[in-house]
Short mmCIF file of C-alpha atoms and ligand atoms in Angstrom, two decimals:
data_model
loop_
_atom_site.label_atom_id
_atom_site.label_comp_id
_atom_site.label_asym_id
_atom_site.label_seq_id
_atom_site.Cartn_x
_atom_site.Cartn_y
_atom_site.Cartn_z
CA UNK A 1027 -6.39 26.18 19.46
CA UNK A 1028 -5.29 23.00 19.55
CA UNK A 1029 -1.32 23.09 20.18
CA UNK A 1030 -0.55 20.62 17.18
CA UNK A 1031 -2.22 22.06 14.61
CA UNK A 1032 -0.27 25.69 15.59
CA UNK A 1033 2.90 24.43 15.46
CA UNK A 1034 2.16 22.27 12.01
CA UNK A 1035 0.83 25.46 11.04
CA UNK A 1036 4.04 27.55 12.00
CA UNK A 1037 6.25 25.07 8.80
CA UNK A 1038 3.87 26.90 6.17
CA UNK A 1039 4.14 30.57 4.59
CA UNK A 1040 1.16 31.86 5.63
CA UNK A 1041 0.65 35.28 5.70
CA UNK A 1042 0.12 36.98 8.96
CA UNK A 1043 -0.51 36.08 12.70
CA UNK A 1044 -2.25 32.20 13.22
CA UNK A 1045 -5.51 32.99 15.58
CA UNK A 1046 -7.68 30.35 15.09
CA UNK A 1047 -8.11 26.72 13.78
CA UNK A 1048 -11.27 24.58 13.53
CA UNK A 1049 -11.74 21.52 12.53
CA UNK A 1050 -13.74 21.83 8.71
CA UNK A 1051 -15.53 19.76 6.60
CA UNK A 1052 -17.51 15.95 6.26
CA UNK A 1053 -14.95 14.08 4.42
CA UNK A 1054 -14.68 10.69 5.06
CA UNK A 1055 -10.71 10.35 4.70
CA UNK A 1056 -8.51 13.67 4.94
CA UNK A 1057 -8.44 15.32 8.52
CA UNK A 1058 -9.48 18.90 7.66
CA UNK A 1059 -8.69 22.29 9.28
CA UNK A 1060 -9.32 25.61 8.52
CA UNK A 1061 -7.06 28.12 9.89
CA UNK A 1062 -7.25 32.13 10.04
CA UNK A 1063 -4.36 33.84 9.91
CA UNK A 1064 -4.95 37.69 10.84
CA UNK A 1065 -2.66 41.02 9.02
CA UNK A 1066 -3.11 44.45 9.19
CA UNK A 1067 -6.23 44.18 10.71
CA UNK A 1068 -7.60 41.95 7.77
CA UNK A 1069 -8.19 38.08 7.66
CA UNK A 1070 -7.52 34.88 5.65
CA UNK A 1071 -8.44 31.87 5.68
CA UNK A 1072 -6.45 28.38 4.92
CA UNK A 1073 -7.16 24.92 4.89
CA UNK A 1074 -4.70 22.56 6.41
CA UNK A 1075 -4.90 19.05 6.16
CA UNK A 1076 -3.63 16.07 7.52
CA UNK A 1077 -3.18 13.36 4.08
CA UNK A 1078 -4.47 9.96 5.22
CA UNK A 1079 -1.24 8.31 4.68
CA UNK A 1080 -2.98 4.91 4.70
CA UNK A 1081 -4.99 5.43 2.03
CA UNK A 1082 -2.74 7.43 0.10
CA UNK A 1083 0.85 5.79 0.52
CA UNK A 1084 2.69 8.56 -1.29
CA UNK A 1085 2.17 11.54 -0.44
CA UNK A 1086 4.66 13.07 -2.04
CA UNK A 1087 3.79 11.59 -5.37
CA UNK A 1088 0.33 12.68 -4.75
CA UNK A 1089 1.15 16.34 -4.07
CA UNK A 1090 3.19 16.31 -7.23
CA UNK A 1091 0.38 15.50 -9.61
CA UNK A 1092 -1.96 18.42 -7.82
CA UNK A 1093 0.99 20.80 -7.99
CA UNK A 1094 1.10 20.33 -11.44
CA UNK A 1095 -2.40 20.17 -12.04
CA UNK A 1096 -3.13 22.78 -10.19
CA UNK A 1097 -0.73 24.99 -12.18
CA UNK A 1098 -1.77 24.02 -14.97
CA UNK A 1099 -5.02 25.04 -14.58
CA UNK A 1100 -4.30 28.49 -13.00
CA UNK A 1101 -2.04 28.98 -16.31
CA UNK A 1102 -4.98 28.08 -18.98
CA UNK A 1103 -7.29 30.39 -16.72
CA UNK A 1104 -4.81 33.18 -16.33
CA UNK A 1105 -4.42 32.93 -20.63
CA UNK A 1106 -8.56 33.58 -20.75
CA UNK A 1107 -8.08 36.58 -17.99
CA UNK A 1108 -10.81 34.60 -16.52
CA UNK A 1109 -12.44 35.20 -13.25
CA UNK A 1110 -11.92 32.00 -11.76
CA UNK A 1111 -8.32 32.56 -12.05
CA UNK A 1112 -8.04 33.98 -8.04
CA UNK A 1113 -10.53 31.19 -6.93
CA UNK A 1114 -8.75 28.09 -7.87
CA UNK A 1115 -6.63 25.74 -5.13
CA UNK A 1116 -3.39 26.84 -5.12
CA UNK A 1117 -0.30 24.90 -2.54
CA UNK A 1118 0.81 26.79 -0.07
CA UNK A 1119 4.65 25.66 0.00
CA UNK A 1120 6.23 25.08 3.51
CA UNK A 1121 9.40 27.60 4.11
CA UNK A 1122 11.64 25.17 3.13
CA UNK A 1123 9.81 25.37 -0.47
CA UNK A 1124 8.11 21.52 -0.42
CA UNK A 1125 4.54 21.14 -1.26
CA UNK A 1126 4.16 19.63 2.11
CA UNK A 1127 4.88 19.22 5.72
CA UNK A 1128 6.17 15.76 7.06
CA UNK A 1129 7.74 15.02 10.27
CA UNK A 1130 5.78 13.95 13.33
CA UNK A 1131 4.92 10.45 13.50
CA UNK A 1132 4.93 10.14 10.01
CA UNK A 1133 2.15 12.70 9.21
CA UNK A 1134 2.29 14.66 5.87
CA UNK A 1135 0.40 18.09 6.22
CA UNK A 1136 -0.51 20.24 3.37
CA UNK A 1137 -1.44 23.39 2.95
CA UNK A 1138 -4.48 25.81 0.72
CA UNK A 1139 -5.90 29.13 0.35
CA UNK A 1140 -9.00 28.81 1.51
CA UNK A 1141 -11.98 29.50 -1.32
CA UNK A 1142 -14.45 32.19 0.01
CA UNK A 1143 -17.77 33.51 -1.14
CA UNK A 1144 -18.31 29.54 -2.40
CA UNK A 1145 -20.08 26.42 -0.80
CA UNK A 1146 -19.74 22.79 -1.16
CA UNK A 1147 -23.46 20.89 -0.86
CA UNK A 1148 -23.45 17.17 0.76
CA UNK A 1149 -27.03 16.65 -1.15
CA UNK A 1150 -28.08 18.43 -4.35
CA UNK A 1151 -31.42 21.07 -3.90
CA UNK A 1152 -32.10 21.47 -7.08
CA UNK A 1153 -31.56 20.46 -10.84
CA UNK A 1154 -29.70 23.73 -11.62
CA UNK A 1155 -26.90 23.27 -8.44
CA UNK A 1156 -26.70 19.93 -10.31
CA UNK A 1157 -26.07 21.64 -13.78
CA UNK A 1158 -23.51 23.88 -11.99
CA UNK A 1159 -21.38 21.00 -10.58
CA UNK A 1160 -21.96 18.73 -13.43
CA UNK A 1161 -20.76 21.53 -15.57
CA UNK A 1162 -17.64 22.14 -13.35
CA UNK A 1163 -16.49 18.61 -13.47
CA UNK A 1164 -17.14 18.40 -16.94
CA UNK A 1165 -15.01 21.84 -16.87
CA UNK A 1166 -12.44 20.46 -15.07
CA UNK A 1167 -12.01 17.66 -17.00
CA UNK A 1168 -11.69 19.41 -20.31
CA UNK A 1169 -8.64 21.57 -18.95
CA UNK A 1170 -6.74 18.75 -18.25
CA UNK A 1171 -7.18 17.03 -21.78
CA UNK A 1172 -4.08 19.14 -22.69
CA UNK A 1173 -1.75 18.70 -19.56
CA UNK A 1174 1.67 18.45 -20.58
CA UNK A 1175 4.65 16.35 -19.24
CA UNK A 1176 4.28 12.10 -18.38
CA UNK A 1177 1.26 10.22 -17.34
CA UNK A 1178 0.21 11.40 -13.52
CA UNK A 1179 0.93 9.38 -10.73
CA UNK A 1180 -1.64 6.80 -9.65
CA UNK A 1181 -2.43 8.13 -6.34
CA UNK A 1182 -4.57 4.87 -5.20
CA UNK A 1183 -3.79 2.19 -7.86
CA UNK A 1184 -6.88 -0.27 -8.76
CA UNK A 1185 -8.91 2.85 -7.61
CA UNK A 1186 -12.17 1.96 -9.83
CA UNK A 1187 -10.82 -1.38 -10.87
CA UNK A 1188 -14.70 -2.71 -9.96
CA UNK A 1189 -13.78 -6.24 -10.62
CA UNK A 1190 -10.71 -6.08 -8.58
CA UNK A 1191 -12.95 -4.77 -5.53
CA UNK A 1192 -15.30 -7.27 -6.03
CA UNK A 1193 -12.59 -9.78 -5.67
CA UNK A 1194 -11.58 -8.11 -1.88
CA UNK A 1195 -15.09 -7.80 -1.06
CA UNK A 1196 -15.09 -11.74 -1.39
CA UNK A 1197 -12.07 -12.20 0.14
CA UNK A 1198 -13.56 -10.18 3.01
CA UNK A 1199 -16.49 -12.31 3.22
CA UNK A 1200 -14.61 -15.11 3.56
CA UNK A 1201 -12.99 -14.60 6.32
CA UNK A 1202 -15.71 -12.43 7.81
CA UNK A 1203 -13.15 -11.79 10.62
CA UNK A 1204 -15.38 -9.58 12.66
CA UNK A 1205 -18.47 -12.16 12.29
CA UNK A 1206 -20.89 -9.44 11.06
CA UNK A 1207 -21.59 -11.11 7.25
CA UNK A 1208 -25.10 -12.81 9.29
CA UNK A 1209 -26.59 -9.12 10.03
CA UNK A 1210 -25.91 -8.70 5.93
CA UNK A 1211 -26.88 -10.86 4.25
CA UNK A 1212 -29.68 -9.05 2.08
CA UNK A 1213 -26.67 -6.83 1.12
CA UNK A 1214 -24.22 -9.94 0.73
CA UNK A 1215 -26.88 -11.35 -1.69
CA UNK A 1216 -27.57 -8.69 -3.69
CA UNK A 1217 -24.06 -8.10 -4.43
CA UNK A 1218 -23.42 -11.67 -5.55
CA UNK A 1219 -26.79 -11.46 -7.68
CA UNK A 1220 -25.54 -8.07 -9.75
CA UNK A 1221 -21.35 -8.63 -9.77
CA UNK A 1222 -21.83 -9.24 -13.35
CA UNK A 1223 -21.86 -5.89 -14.26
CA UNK A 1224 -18.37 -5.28 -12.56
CA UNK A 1225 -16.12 -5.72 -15.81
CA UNK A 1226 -18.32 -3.74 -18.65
CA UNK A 1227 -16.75 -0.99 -18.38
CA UNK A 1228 -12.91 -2.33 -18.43
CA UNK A 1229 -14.43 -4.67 -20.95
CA UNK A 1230 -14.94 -1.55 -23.16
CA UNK A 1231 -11.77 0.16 -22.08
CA UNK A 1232 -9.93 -3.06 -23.39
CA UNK A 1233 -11.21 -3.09 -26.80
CA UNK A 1234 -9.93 0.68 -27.31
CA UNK A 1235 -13.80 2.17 -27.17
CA UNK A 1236 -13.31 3.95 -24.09
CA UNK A 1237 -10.03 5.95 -23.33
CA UNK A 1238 -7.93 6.51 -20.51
CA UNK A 1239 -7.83 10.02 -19.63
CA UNK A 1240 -6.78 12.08 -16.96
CA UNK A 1241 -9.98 12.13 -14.33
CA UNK A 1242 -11.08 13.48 -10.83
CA UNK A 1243 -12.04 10.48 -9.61
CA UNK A 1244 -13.96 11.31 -6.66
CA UNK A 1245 -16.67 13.21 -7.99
CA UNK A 1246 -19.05 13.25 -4.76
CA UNK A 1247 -20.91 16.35 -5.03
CA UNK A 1248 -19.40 18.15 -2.56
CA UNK A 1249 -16.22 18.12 -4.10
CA UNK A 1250 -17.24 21.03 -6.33
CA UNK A 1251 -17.36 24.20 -5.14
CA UNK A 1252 -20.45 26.66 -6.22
CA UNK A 1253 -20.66 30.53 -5.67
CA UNK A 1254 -22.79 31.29 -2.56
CA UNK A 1255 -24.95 34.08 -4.63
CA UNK A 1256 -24.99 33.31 -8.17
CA UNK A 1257 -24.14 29.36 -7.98
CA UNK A 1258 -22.48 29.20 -10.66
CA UNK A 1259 -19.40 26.57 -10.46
CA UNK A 1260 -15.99 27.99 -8.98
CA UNK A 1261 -13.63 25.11 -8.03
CA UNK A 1262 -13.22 21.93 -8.16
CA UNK A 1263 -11.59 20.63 -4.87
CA UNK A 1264 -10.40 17.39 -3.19
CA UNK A 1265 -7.73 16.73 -6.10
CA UNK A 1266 -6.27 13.57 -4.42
CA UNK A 1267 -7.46 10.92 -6.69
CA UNK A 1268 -6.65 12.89 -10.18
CA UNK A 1269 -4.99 10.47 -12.28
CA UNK A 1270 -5.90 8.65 -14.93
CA UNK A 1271 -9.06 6.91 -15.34
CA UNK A 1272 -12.16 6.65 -17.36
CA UNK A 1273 -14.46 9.66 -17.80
CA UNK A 1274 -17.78 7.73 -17.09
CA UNK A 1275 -16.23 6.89 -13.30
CA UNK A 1276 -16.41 10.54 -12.74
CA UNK A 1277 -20.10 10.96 -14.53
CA UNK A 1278 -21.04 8.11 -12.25
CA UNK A 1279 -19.93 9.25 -9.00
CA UNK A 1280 -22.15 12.43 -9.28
CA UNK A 1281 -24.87 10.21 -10.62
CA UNK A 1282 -24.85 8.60 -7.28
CA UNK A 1283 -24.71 11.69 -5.01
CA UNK A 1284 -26.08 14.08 -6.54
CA UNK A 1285 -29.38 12.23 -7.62
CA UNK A 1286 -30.04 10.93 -4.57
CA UNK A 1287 -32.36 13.82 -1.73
CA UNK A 1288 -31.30 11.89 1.17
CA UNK A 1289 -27.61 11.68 2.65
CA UNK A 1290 -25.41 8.81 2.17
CA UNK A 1291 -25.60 7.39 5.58
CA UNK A 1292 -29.74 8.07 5.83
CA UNK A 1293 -31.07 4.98 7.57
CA UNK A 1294 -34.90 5.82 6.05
CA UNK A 1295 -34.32 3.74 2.93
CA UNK A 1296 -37.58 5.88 1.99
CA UNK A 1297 -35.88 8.61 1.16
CA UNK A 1298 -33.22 7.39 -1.21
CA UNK A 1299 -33.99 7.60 -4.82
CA UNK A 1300 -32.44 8.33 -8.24
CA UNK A 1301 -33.95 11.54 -9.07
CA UNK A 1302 -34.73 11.90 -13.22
CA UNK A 1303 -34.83 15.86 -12.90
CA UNK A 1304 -30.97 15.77 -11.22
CA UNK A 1305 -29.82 13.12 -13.88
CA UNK A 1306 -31.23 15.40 -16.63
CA UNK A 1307 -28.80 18.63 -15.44
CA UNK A 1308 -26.31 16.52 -14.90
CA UNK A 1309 -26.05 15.56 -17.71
CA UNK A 1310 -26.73 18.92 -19.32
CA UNK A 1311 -23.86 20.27 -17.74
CA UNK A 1312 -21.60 17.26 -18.24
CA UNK A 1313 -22.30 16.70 -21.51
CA UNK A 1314 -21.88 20.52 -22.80
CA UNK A 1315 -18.19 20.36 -21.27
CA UNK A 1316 -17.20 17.19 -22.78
CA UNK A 1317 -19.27 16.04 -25.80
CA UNK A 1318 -16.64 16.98 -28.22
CA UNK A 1319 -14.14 14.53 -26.96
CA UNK A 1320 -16.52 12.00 -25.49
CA UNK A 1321 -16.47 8.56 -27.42
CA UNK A 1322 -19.24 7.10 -28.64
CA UNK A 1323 -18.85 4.21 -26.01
CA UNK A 1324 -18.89 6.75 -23.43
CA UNK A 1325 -22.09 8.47 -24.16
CA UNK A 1326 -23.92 5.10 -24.63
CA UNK A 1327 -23.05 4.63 -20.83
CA UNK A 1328 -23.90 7.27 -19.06
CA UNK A 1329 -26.36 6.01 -16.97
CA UNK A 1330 -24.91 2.46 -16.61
CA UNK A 1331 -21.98 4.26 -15.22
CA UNK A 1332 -24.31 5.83 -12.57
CA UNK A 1333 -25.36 1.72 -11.70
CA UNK A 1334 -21.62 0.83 -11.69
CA UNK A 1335 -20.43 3.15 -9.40
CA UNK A 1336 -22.96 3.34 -7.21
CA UNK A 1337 -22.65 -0.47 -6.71
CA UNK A 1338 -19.00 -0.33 -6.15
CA UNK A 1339 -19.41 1.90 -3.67
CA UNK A 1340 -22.35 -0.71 -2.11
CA UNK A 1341 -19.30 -3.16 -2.48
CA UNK A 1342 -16.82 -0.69 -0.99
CA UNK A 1343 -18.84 0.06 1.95
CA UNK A 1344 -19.93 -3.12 2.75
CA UNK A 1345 -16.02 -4.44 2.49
CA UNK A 1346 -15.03 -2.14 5.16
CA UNK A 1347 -18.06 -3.10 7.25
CA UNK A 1348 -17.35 -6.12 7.32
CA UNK A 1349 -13.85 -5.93 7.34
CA UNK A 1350 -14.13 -3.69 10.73
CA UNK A 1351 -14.29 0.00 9.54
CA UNK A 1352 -10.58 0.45 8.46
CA UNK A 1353 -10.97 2.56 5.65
CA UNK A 1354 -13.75 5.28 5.97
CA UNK A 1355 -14.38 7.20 8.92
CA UNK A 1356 -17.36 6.22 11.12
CA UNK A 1357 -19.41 8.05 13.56
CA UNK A 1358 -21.69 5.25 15.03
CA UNK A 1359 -21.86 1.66 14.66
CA UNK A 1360 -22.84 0.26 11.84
CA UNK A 1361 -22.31 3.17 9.52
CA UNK A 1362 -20.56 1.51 6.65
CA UNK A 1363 -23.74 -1.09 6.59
CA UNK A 1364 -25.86 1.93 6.51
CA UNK A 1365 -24.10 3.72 3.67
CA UNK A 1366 -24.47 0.50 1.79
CA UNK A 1367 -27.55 0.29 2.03
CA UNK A 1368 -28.65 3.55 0.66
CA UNK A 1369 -26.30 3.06 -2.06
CA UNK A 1370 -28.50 -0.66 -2.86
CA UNK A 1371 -31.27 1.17 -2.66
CA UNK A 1372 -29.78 3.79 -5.00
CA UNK A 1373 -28.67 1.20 -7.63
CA UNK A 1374 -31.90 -0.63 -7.19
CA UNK A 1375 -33.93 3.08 -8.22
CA UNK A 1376 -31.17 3.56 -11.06
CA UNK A 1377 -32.39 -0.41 -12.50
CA UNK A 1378 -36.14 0.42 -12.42
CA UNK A 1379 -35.56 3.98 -14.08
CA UNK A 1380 -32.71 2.91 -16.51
CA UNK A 1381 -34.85 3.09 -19.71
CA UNK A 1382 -35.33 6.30 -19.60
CA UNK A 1383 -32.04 7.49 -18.15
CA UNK A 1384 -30.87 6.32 -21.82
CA UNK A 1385 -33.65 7.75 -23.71
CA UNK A 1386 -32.75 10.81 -22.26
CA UNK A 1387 -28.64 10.42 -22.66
CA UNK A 1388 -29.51 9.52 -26.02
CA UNK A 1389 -31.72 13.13 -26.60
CA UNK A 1390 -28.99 14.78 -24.93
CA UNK A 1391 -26.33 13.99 -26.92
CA UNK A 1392 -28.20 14.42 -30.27
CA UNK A 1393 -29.24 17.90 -29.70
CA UNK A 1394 -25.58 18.88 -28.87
CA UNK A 1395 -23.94 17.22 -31.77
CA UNK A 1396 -26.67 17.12 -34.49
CA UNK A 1397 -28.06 20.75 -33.93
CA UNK A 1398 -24.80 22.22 -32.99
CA UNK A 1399 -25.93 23.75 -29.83
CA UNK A 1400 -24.29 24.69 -26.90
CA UNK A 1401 -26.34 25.52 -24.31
CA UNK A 1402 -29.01 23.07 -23.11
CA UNK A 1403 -29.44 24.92 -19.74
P1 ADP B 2918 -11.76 14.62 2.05
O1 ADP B 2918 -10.82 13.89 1.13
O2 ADP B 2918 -11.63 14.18 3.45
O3 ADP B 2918 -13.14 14.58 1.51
P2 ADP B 2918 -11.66 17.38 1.09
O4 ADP B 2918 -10.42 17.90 0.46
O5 ADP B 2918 -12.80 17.09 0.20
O6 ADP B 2918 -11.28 16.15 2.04
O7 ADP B 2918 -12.12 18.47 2.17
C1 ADP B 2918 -13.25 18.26 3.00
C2 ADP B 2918 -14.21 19.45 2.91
O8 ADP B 2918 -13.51 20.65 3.32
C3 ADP B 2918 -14.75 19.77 1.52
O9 ADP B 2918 -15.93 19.05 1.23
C4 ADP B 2918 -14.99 21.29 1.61
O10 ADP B 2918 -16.25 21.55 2.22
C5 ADP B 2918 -13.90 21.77 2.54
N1 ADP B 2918 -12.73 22.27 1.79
C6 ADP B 2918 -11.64 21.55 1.42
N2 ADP B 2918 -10.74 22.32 0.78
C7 ADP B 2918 -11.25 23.57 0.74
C8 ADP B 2918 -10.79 24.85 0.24
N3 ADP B 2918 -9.60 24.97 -0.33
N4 ADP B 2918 -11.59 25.92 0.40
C9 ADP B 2918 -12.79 25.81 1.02
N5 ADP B 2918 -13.28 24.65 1.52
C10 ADP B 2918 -12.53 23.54 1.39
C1 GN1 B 2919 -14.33 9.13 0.03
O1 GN1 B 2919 -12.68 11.83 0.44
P1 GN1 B 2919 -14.16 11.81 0.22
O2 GN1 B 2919 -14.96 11.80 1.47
O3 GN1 B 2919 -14.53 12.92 -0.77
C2 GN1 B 2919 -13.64 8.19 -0.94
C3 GN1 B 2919 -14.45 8.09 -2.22
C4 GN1 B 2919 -15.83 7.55 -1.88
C5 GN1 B 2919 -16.47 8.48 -0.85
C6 GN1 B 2919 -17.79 7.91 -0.37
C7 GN1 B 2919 -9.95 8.43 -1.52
O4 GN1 B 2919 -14.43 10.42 -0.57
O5 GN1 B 2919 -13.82 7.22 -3.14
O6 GN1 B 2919 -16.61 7.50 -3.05
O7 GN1 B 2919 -15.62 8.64 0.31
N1 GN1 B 2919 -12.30 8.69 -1.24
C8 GN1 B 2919 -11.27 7.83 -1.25
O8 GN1 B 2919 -18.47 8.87 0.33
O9 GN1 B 2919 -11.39 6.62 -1.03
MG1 MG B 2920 -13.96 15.38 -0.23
#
């Protein structure tokens, strides 16, 4: 065990002996450990992490708004005597009582149980995993509609403010300060040709037809956590970016990894393709959880929201390669360029197959509200 991670360990209240830590996980921006404590001969498991203090630049603001949204949504769960109330994140407080650990070189640390019996999937099998997650976010977003108490904290300000990362993907270019813009320049030209789709959205949210609300935010598929038996949806994890937002950045981020069979960094541009039977659950389960309170605005762009995001992350990962890999972790050269491309290949499917993505949103939606039902499963 590495000697660190036991004595950043030792601040928490963990119950029993520490006798083993791993390194967990494929995010690309929180260093993530699990750690298994053992008591009276029985095991549990946490997960520690290290917050990536230069993407997040307050911590402790950050840990606020998931303490409190964490609570919140143990509380409402607790009320139902559901049984996802023992499965939800909950912070493990230091002994000192904080929600997290600072102290060496400026690292925060923090702290949760560890959910069992549950996995998270980095690509989506099949169309009812995607109903499952879909639903879940959907879920998760619906239990917050009635958090009490001021606005949350925004964690990463600008986080989905397209236009505004357009404008330091330029800026980027400009200086093009590690002389790589020449190897992408397909990329480079494809995001010049589309950037007029950058502003619809805020466009909308401007003229009061599409709400702020409180939102995940980073709705990458395997940020949802399904049961390993029955699938069916038990937590929604990675709560760093909940804040407020628009709804559609959320429906849009699972649009863009869940549709897609290949991974995000597949170099066989072959294999990267907006899937219609994936956008149908998605939406399915999306749309069960939150047509109520859903605005008419919002429905209408579903799947443009899929195209949005999915190019802002083309524009995001294409930023930081040329920028030199600052933001997102890497694990070979060139990574960032190949992440963008399978997102421009992504938003390039989601273009030819738009038409019917809205056909179907617009069947969707219909059957829920017109014929009352509930279940479209
Ligand atoms: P990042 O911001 O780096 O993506 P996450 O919080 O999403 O960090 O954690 C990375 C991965 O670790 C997740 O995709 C999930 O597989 C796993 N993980 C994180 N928190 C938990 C938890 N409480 N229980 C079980 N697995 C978890
Ligand atoms: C990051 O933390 P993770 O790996 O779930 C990023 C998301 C990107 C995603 C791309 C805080 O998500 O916004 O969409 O990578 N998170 C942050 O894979 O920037
Ligand atoms: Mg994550």
């Amino acid at each position: 065990m590495e000697r660190d991670i036991k004595s950043i360990a030792a601040n928490f209240n963990l119950t029993g002996r520490l006798i083993r830590s791993e390194p967990f996980g494929s995010g690309h921006i929180n260093d993530t450990y699990c750690l298994t404590c053992e008591k009276d001969g029985r095991q549990l498991n946490y997960i520690l992490q290290r917050i990536n203090h230069q993407v997040f630049k307050k911590p402790p603001e950050m840990m606020e708004n998931i303490r409190r949204v964490t609570n919140h949504i143990r509380r409402k769960l607790q009320e139902q005597q559901s049984k996802l109330t023992s499965r939800q994140l909950i912070v493990i407080e230091t002994k000192d009582g904080a929600d997290f650990h600072s102290g060496d070189n400026g690292n925060y640390w923090r702290v949760y149980n560890r959910i069992e019996n549950a996995v998270t999937y980095d690509t989506m099998e099949s169309p009812e995993l995607a109903y499952e997650a879909a639903r879940m976010f959907g879920w998760f977003a619906a239990m917050l509609t009635d958090l009490p108490g001021p606005p949350l904290h925004e964690t990463i300000p600008d986080f989905h403010a397209t236009p505004k990362r357009f404008k330091t993907f330029m800026e980027v270019l400009r200086q093009d300060p590690c002389n790589r813009a020449k190897e992408a320049k397909t990329e480079i030209d494809f995001v010049l040709e589309n950037a007029g789709i950058c502003d619809v959205l805020l466009n909308h949210a401007a003229k009061g037809e599409i709400p702020v609300r409180i939102t995940h935010n980073d709705t990458k598929i395997n940020n949802v956590m399904l049961d390993e038996k029955t699938h069916e949806g038990v937590c929604v994890i990675d709560l760093d970016t909940v804040m407020p937002g628009l709804s559609l950045y959320d429906f849009g981020d699972m649009v863009r990894t869940a549709t897609n069979p290949a991974e995000e960094d597949e170099r066989d541009l072959s294999k990267v393709t907006m899937r219609m039977p994936i956008f149908e659950m998605l939406l399915k389960g999306f749309a069960e959880e939150t047509h109520s309170f859903l605005t008419p605005a919002e429905k209408k762009n579903m799947a443009f929201a899929g195209k949005l995001i999915t190019f802002e992350q083309m524009i995001r990962f294409l930023a930081d390669h040329l920028a030199g890999d600052i933001y997102y972790k890497i694990h070979r050269e060139g990574h960032n360029l190949d992440r963008c491309r399978t997102q421009m290949k992504m938003v390039q499917s989601i273009i030819s197959q738009e038409e019917q993505m809205n056909a179907l949103v617009d069947s969707v939606f219909n059957k829920l509200t017109a014929f009352g039902e509930t279940s479209l499963r």
